[in-house]
mmCIF file with all atom_site columns, C-alpha atoms in Angstrom:
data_model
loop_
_atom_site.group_PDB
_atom_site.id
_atom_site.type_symbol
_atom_site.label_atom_id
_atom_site.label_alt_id
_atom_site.label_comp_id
_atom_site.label_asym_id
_atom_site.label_entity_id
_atom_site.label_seq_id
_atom_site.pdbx_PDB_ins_code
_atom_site.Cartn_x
_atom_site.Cartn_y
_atom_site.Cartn_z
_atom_site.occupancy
_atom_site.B_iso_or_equiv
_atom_site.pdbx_formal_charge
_atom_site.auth_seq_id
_atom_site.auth_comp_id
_atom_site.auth_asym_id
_atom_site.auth_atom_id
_atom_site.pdbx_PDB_model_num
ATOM 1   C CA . UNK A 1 1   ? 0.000   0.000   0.000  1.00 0.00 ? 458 UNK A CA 1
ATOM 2   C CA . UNK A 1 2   ? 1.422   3.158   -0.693 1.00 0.00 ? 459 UNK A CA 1
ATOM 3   C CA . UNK A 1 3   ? 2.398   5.538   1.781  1.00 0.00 ? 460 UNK A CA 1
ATOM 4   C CA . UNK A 1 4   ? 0.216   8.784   2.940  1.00 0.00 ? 461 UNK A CA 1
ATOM 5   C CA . UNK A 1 5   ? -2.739  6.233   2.137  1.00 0.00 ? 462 UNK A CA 1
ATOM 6   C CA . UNK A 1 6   ? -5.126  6.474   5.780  1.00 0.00 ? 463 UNK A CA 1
ATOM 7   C CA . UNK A 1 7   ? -5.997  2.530   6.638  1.00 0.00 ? 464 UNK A CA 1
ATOM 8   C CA . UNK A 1 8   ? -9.996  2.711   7.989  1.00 0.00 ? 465 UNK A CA 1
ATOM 9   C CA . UNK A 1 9   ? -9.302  0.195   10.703 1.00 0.00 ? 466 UNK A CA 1
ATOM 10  C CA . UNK A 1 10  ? -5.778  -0.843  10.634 1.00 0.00 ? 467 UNK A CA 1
ATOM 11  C CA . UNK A 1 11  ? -6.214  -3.513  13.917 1.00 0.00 ? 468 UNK A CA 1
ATOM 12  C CA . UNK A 1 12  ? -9.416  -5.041  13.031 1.00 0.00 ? 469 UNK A CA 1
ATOM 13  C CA . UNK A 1 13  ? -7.560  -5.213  9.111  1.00 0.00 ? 470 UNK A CA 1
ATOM 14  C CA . UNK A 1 14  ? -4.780  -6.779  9.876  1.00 0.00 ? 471 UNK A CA 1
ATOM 15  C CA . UNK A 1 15  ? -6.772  -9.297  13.047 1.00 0.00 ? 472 UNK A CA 1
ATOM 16  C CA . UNK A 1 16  ? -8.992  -10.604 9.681  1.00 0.00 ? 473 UNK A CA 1
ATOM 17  C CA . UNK A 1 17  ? -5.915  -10.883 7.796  1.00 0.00 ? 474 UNK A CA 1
ATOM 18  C CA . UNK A 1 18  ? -4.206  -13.193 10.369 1.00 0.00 ? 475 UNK A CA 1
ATOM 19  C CA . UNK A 1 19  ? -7.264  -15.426 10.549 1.00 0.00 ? 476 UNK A CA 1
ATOM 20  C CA . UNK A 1 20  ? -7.122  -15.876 7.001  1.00 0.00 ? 477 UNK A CA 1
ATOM 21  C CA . UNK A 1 21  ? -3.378  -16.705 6.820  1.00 0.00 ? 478 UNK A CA 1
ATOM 22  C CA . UNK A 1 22  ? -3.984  -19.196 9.883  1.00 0.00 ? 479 UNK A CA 1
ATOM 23  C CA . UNK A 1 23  ? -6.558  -20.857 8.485  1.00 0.00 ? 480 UNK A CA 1
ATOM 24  C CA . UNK A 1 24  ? -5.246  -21.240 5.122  1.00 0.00 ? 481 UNK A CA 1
ATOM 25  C CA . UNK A 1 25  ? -1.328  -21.649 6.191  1.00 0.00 ? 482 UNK A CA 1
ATOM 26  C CA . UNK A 1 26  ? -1.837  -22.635 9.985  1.00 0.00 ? 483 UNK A CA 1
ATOM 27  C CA . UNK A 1 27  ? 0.362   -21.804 12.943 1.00 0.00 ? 484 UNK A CA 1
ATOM 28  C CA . UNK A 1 28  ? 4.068   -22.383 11.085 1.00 0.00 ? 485 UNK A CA 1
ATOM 29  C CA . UNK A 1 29  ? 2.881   -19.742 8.386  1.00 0.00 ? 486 UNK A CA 1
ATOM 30  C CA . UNK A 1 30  ? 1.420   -16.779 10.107 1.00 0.00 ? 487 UNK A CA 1
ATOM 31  C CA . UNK A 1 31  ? 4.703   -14.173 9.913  1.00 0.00 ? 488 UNK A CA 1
ATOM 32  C CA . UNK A 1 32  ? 4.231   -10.999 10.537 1.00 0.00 ? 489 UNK A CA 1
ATOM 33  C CA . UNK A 1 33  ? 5.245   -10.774 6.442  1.00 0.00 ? 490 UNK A CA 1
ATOM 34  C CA . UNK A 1 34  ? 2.204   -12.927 6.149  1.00 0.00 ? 491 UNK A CA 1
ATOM 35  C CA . UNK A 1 35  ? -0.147  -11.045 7.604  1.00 0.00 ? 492 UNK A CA 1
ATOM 36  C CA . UNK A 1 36  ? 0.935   -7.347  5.840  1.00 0.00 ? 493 UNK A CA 1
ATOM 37  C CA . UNK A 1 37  ? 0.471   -9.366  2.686  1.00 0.00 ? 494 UNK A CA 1
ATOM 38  C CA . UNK A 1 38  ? -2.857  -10.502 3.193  1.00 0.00 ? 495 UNK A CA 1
ATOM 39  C CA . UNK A 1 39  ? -3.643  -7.297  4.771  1.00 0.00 ? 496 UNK A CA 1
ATOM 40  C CA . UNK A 1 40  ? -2.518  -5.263  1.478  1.00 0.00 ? 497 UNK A CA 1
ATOM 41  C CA . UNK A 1 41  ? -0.412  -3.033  3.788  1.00 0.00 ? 498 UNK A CA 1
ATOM 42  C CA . UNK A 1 42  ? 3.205   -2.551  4.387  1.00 0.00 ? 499 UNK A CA 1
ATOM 43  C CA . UNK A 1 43  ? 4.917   -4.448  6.916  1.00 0.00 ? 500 UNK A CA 1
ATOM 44  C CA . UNK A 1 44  ? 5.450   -0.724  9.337  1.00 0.00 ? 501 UNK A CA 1
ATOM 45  C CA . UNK A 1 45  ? 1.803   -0.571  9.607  1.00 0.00 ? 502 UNK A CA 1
ATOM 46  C CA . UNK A 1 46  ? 1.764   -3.714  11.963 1.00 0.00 ? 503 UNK A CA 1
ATOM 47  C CA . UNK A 1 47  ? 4.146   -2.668  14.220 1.00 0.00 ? 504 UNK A CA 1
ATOM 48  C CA . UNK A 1 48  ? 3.012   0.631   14.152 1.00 0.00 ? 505 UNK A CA 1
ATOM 49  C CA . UNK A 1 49  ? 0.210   -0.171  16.081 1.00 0.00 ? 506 UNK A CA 1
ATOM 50  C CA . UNK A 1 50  ? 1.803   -2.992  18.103 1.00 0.00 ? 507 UNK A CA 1
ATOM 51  C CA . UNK A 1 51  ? 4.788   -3.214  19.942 1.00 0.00 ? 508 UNK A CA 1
ATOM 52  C CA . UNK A 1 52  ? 5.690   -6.408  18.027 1.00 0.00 ? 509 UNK A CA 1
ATOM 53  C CA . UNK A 1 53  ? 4.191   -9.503  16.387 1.00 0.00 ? 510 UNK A CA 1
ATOM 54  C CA . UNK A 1 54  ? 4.080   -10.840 19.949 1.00 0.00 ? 511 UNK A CA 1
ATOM 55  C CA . UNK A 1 55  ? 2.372   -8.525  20.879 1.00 0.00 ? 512 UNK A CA 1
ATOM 56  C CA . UNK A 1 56  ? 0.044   -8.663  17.910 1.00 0.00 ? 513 UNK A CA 1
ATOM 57  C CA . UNK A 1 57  ? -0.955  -11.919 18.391 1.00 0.00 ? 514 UNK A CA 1
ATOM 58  C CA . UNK A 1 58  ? -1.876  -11.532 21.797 1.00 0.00 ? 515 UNK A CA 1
ATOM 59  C CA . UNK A 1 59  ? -4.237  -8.412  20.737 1.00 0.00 ? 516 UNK A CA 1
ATOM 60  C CA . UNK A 1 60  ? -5.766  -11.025 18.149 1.00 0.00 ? 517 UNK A CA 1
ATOM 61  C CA . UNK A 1 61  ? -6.361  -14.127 20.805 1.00 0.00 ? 518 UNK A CA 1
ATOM 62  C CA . UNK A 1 62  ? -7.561  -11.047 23.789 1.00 0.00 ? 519 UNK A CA 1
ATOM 63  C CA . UNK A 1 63  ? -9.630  -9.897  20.550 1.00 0.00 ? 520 UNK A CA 1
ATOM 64  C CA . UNK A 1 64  ? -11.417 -13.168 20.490 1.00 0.00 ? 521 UNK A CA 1
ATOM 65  C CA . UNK A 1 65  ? -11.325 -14.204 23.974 1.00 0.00 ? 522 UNK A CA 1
ATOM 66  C CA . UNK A 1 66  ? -13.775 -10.712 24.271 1.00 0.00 ? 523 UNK A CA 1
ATOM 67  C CA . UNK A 1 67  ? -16.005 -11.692 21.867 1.00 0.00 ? 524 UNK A CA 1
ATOM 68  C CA . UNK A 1 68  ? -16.024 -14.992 23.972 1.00 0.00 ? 525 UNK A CA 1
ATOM 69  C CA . UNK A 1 69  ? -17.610 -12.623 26.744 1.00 0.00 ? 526 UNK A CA 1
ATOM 70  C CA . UNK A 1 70  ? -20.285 -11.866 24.372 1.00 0.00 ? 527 UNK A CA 1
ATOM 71  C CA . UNK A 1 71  ? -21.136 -15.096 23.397 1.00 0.00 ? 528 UNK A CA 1
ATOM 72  C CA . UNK A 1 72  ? -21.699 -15.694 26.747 1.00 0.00 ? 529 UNK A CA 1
ATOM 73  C CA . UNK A 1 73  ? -23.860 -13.291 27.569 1.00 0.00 ? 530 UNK A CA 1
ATOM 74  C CA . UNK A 1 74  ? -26.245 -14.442 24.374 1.00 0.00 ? 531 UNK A CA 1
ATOM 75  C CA . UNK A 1 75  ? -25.879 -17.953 25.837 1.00 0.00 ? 532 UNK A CA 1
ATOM 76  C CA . UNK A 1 76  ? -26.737 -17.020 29.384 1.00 0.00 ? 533 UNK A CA 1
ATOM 77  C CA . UNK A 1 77  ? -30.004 -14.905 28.247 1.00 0.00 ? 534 UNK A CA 1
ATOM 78  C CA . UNK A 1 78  ? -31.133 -17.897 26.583 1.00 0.00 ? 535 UNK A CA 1
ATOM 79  C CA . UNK A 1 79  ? -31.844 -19.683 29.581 1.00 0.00 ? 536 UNK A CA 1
ATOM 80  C CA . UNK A 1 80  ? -35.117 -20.348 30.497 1.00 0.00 ? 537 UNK A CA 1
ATOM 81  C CA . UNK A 1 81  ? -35.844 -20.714 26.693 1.00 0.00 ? 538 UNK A CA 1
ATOM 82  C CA . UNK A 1 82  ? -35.732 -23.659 24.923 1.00 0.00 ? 539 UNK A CA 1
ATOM 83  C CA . UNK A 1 83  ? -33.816 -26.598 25.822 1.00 0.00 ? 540 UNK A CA 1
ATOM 84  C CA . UNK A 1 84  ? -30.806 -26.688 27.855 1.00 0.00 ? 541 UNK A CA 1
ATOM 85  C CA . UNK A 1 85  ? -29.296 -29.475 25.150 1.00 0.00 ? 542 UNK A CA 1
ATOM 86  C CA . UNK A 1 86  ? -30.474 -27.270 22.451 1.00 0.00 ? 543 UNK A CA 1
ATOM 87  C CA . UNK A 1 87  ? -29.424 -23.983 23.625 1.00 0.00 ? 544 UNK A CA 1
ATOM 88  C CA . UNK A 1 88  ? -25.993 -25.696 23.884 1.00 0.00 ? 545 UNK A CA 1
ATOM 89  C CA . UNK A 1 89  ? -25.628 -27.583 20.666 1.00 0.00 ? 546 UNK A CA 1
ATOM 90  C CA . UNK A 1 90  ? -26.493 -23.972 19.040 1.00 0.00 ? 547 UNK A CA 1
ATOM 91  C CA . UNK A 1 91  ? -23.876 -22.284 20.933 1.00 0.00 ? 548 UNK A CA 1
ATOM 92  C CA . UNK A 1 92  ? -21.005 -24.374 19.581 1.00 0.00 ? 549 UNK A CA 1
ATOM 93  C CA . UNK A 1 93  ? -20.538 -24.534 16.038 1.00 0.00 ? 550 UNK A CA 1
ATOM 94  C CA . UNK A 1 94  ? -19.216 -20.314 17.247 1.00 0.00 ? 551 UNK A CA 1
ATOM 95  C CA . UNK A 1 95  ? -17.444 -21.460 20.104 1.00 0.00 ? 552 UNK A CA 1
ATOM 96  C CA . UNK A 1 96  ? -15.321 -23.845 17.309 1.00 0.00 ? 553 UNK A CA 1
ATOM 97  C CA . UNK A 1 97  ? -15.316 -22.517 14.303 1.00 0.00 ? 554 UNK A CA 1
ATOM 98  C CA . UNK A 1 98  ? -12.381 -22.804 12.143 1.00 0.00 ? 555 UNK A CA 1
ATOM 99  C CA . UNK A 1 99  ? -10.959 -19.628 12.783 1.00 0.00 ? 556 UNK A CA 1
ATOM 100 C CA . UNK A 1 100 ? -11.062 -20.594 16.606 1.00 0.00 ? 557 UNK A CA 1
ATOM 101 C CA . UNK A 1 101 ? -9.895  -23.862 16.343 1.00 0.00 ? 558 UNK A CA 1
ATOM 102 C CA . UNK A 1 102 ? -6.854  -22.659 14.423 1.00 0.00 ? 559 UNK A CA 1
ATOM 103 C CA . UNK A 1 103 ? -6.338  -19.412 17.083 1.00 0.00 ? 560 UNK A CA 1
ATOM 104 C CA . UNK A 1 104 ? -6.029  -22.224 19.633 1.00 0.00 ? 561 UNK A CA 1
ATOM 105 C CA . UNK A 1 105 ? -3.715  -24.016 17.728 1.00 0.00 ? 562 UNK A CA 1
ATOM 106 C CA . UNK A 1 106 ? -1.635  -21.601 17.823 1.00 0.00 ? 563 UNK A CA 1
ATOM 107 C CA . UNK A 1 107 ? -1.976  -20.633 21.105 1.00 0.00 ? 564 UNK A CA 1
ATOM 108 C CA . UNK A 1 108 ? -0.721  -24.295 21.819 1.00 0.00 ? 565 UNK A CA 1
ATOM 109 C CA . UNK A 1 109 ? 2.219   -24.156 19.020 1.00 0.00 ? 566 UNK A CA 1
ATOM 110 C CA . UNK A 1 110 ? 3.710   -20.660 20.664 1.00 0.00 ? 567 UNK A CA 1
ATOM 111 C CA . UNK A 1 111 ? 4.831   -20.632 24.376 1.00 0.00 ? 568 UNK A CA 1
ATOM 112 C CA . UNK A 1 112 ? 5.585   -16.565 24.585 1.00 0.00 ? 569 UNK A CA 1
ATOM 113 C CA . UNK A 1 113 ? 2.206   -15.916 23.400 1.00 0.00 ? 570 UNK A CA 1
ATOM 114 C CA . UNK A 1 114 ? 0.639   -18.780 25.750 1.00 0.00 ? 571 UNK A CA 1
ATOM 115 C CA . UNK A 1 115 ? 2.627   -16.596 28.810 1.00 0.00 ? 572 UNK A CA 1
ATOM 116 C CA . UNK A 1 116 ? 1.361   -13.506 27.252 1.00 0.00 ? 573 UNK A CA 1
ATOM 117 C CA . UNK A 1 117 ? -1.983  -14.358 27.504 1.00 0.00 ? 574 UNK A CA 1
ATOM 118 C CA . UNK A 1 118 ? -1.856  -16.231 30.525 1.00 0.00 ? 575 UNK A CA 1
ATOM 119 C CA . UNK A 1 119 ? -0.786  -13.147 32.091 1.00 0.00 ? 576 UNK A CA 1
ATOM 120 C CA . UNK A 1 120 ? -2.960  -10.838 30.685 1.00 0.00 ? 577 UNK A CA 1
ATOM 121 C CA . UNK A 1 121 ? -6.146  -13.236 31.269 1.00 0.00 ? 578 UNK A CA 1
ATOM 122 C CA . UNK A 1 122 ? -5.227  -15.720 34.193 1.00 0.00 ? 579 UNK A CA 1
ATOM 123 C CA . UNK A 1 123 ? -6.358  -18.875 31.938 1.00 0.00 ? 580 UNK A CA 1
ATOM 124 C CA . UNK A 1 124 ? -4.229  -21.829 31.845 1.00 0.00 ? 581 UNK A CA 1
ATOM 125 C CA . UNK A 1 125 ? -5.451  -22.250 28.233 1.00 0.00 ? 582 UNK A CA 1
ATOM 126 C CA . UNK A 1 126 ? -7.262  -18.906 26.590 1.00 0.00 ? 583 UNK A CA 1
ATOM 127 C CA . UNK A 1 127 ? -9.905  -19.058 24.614 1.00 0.00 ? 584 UNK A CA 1
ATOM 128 C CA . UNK A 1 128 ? -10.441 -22.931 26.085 1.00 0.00 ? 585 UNK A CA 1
ATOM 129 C CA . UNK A 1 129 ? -11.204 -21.682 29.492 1.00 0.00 ? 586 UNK A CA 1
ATOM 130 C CA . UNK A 1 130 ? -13.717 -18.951 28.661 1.00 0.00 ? 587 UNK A CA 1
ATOM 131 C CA . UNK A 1 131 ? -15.154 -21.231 26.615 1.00 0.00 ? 588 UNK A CA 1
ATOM 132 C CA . UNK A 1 132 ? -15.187 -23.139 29.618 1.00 0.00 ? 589 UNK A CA 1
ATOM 133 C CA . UNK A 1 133 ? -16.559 -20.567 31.654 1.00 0.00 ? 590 UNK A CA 1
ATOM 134 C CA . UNK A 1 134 ? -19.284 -19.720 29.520 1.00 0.00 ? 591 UNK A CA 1
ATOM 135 C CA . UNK A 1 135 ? -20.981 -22.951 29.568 1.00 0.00 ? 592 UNK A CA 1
ATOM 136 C CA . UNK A 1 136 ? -20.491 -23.117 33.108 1.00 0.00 ? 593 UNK A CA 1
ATOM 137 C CA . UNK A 1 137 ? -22.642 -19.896 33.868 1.00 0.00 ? 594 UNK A CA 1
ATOM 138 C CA . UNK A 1 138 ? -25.198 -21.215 31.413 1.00 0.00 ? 595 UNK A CA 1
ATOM 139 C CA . UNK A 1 139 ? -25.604 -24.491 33.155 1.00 0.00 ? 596 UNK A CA 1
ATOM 140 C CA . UNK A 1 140 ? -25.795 -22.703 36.751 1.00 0.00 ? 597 UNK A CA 1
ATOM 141 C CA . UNK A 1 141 ? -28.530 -19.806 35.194 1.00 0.00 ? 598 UNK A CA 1
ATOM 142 C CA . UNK A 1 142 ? -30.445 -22.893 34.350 1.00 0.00 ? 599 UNK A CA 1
ATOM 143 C CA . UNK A 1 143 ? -29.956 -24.870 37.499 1.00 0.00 ? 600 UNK A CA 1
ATOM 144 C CA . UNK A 1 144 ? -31.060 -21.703 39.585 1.00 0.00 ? 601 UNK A CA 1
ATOM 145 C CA . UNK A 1 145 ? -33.874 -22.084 36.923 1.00 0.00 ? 602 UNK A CA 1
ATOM 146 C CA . UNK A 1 146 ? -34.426 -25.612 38.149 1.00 0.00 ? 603 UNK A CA 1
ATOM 147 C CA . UNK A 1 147 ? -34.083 -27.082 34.506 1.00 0.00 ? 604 UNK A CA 1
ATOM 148 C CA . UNK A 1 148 ? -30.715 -28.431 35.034 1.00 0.00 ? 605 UNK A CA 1
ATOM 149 C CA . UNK A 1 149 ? -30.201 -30.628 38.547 1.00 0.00 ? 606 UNK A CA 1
ATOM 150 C CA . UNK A 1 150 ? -29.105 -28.831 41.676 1.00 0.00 ? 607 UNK A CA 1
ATOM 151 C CA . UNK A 1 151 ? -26.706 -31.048 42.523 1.00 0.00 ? 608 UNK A CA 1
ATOM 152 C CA . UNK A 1 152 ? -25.017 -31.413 39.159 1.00 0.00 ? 609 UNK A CA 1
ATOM 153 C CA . UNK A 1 153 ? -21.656 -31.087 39.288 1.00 0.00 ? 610 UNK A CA 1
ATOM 154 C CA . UNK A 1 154 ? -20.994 -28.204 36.738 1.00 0.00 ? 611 UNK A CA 1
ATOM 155 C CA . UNK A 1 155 ? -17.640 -27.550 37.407 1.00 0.00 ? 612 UNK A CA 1
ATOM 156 C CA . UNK A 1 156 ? -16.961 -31.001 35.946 1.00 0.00 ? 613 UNK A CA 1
ATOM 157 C CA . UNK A 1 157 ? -19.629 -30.858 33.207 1.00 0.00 ? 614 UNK A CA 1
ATOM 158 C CA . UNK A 1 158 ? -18.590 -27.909 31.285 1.00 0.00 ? 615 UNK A CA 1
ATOM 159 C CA . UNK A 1 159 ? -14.916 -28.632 30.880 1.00 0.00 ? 616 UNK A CA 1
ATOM 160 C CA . UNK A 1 160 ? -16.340 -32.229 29.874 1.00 0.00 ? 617 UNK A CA 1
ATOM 161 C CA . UNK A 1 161 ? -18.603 -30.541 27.083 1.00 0.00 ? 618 UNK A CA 1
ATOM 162 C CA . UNK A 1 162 ? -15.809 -28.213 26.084 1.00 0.00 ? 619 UNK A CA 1
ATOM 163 C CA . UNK A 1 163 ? -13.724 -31.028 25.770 1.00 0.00 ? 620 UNK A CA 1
ATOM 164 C CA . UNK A 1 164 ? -15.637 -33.622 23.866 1.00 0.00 ? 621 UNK A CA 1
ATOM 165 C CA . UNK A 1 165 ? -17.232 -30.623 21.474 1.00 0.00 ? 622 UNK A CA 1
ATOM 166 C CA . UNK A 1 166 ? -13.398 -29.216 20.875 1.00 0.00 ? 623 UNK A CA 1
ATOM 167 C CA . UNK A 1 167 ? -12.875 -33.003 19.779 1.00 0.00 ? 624 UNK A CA 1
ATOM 168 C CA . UNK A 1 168 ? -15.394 -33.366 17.467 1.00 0.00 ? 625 UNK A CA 1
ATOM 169 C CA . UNK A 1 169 ? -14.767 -29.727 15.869 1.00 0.00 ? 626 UNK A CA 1
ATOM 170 C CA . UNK A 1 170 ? -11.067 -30.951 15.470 1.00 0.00 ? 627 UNK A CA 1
ATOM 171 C CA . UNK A 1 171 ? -12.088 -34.115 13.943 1.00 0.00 ? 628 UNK A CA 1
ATOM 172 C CA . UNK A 1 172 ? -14.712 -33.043 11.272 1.00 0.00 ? 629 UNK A CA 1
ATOM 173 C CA . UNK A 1 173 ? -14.271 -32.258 8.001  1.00 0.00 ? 630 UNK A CA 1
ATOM 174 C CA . UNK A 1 174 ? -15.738 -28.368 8.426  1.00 0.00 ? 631 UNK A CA 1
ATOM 175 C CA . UNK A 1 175 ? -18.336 -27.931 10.829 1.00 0.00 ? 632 UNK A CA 1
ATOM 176 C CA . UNK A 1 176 ? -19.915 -31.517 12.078 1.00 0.00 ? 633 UNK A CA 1
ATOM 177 C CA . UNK A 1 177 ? -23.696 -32.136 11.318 1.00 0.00 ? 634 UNK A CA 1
ATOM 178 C CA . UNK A 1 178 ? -26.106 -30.761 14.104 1.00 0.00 ? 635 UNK A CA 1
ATOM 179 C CA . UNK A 1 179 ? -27.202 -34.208 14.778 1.00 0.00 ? 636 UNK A CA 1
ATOM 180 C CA . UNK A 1 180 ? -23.684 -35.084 15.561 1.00 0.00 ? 637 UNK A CA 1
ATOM 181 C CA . UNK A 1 181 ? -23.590 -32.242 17.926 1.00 0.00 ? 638 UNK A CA 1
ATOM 182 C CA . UNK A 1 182 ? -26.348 -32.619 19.737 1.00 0.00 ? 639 UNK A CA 1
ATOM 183 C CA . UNK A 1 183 ? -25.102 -36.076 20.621 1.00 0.00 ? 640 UNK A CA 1
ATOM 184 C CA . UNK A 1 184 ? -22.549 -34.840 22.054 1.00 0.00 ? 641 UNK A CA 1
ATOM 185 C CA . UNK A 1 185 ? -24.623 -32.504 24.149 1.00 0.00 ? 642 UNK A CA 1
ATOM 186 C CA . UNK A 1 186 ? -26.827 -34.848 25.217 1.00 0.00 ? 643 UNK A CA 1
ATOM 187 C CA . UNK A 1 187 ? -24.613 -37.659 26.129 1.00 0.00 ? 644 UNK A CA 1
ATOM 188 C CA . UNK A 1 188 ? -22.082 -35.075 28.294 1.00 0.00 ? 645 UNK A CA 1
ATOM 189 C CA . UNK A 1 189 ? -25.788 -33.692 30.080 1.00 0.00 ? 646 UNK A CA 1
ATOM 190 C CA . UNK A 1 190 ? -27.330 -37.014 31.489 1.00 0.00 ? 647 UNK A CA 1
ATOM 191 C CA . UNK A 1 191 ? -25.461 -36.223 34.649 1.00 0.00 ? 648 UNK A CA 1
ATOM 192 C CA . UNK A 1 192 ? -27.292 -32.509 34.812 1.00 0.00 ? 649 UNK A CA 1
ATOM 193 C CA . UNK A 1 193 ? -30.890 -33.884 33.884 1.00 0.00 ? 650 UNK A CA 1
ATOM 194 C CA . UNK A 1 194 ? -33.555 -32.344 36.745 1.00 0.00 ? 651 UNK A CA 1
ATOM 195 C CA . UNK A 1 195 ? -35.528 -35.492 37.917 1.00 0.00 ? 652 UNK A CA 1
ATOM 196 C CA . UNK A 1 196 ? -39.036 -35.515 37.134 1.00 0.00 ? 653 UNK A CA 1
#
């Protein structure tokens, strides 16, 4: 891009550009080269407006671990409404979308940006925790609710639904079927079912 040229949103530019290059090149291929390519922009505009790529790609996984928050929230205002397995199986094909699953790839691959994060957020594993954490507040909204049981032990049921739903993301080719899903949901909620 040629200089004197004013960039609309330079972060949010060069955040889509990074989930592009992950997705298409995965963890070994996003460069900070890479990502000024995709963006269209020259390499100074990246660290320009971050101290380094470092620092970059912890703005890009804090970036996503806030829209986590939202998600959340949508999740959490659901309950009540529906079904507790359905409200769930619709809330995961976000939490593990491609672009996710690839974030937390890298997040794995790249131990300065794992301490980065863990410093800036406190989770042993970003973007897996909140994840975490958001299904766990669902779960308790709807146990205060009395639709899930009150002595179900959430604190063991969401990280096992984050688990075997990060699983099945990983293994599908694309997104899994619904059906496949809500298997998953279902199977992981027995132990949280209210007695009649």
């Amino acid at each position: 891009m040629p200089t004197g040229v004013a960039i609309r949103d330079p972060r949010g530019q060069l955040f889509d550009a990074a989930g592009r290059v992950l997705l298409r090149d995965g963890p070994g291929g996003l460069t900070s080269r890479a990502v000024t390519a995709e963006a269209g922009v020259a390499k100074g505009v990246l660290h320009r407006h971050f101290a380094g790529f470092d620092a970059f790609l912890a703005e890009l996984a804090l970036d996503r671990v806030a829209r986590t928050g939202a998600q959340a929230a949508a999740l959490r205002a659901t309950a009540g409404s529906g079904t507790v397995a359905g409200n769930l199986a619709a809330a995961l094909p976000d939490l593990f979308s491609p672009a996710i699953l690839a974030l937390i790839r890298l997040v794995i691959a790249r131990d300065e940006l794992r301490a980065r994060l863990r410093a800036a957020t406190g989770s042993r594993i970003p973007l897996v925790s909140e994840s975490t954490a958001m299904v766990a507040g669902y779960l308790a909204a709807e146990r205060d609710l009395g639709r899930v049981a009150a002595d179900a032990d959430i604190s063991t049921l969401a990280p096992t639904l984050i688990g075997a739903a990060h699983l099945l993301f990983t293994d599908a080719d694309g997104t899994p079927e619904p059906a496949a899903v809500a298997r998953v949901v279902a199977a992981v909620l027995v132990a949280a079912r209210q007695p009649p």
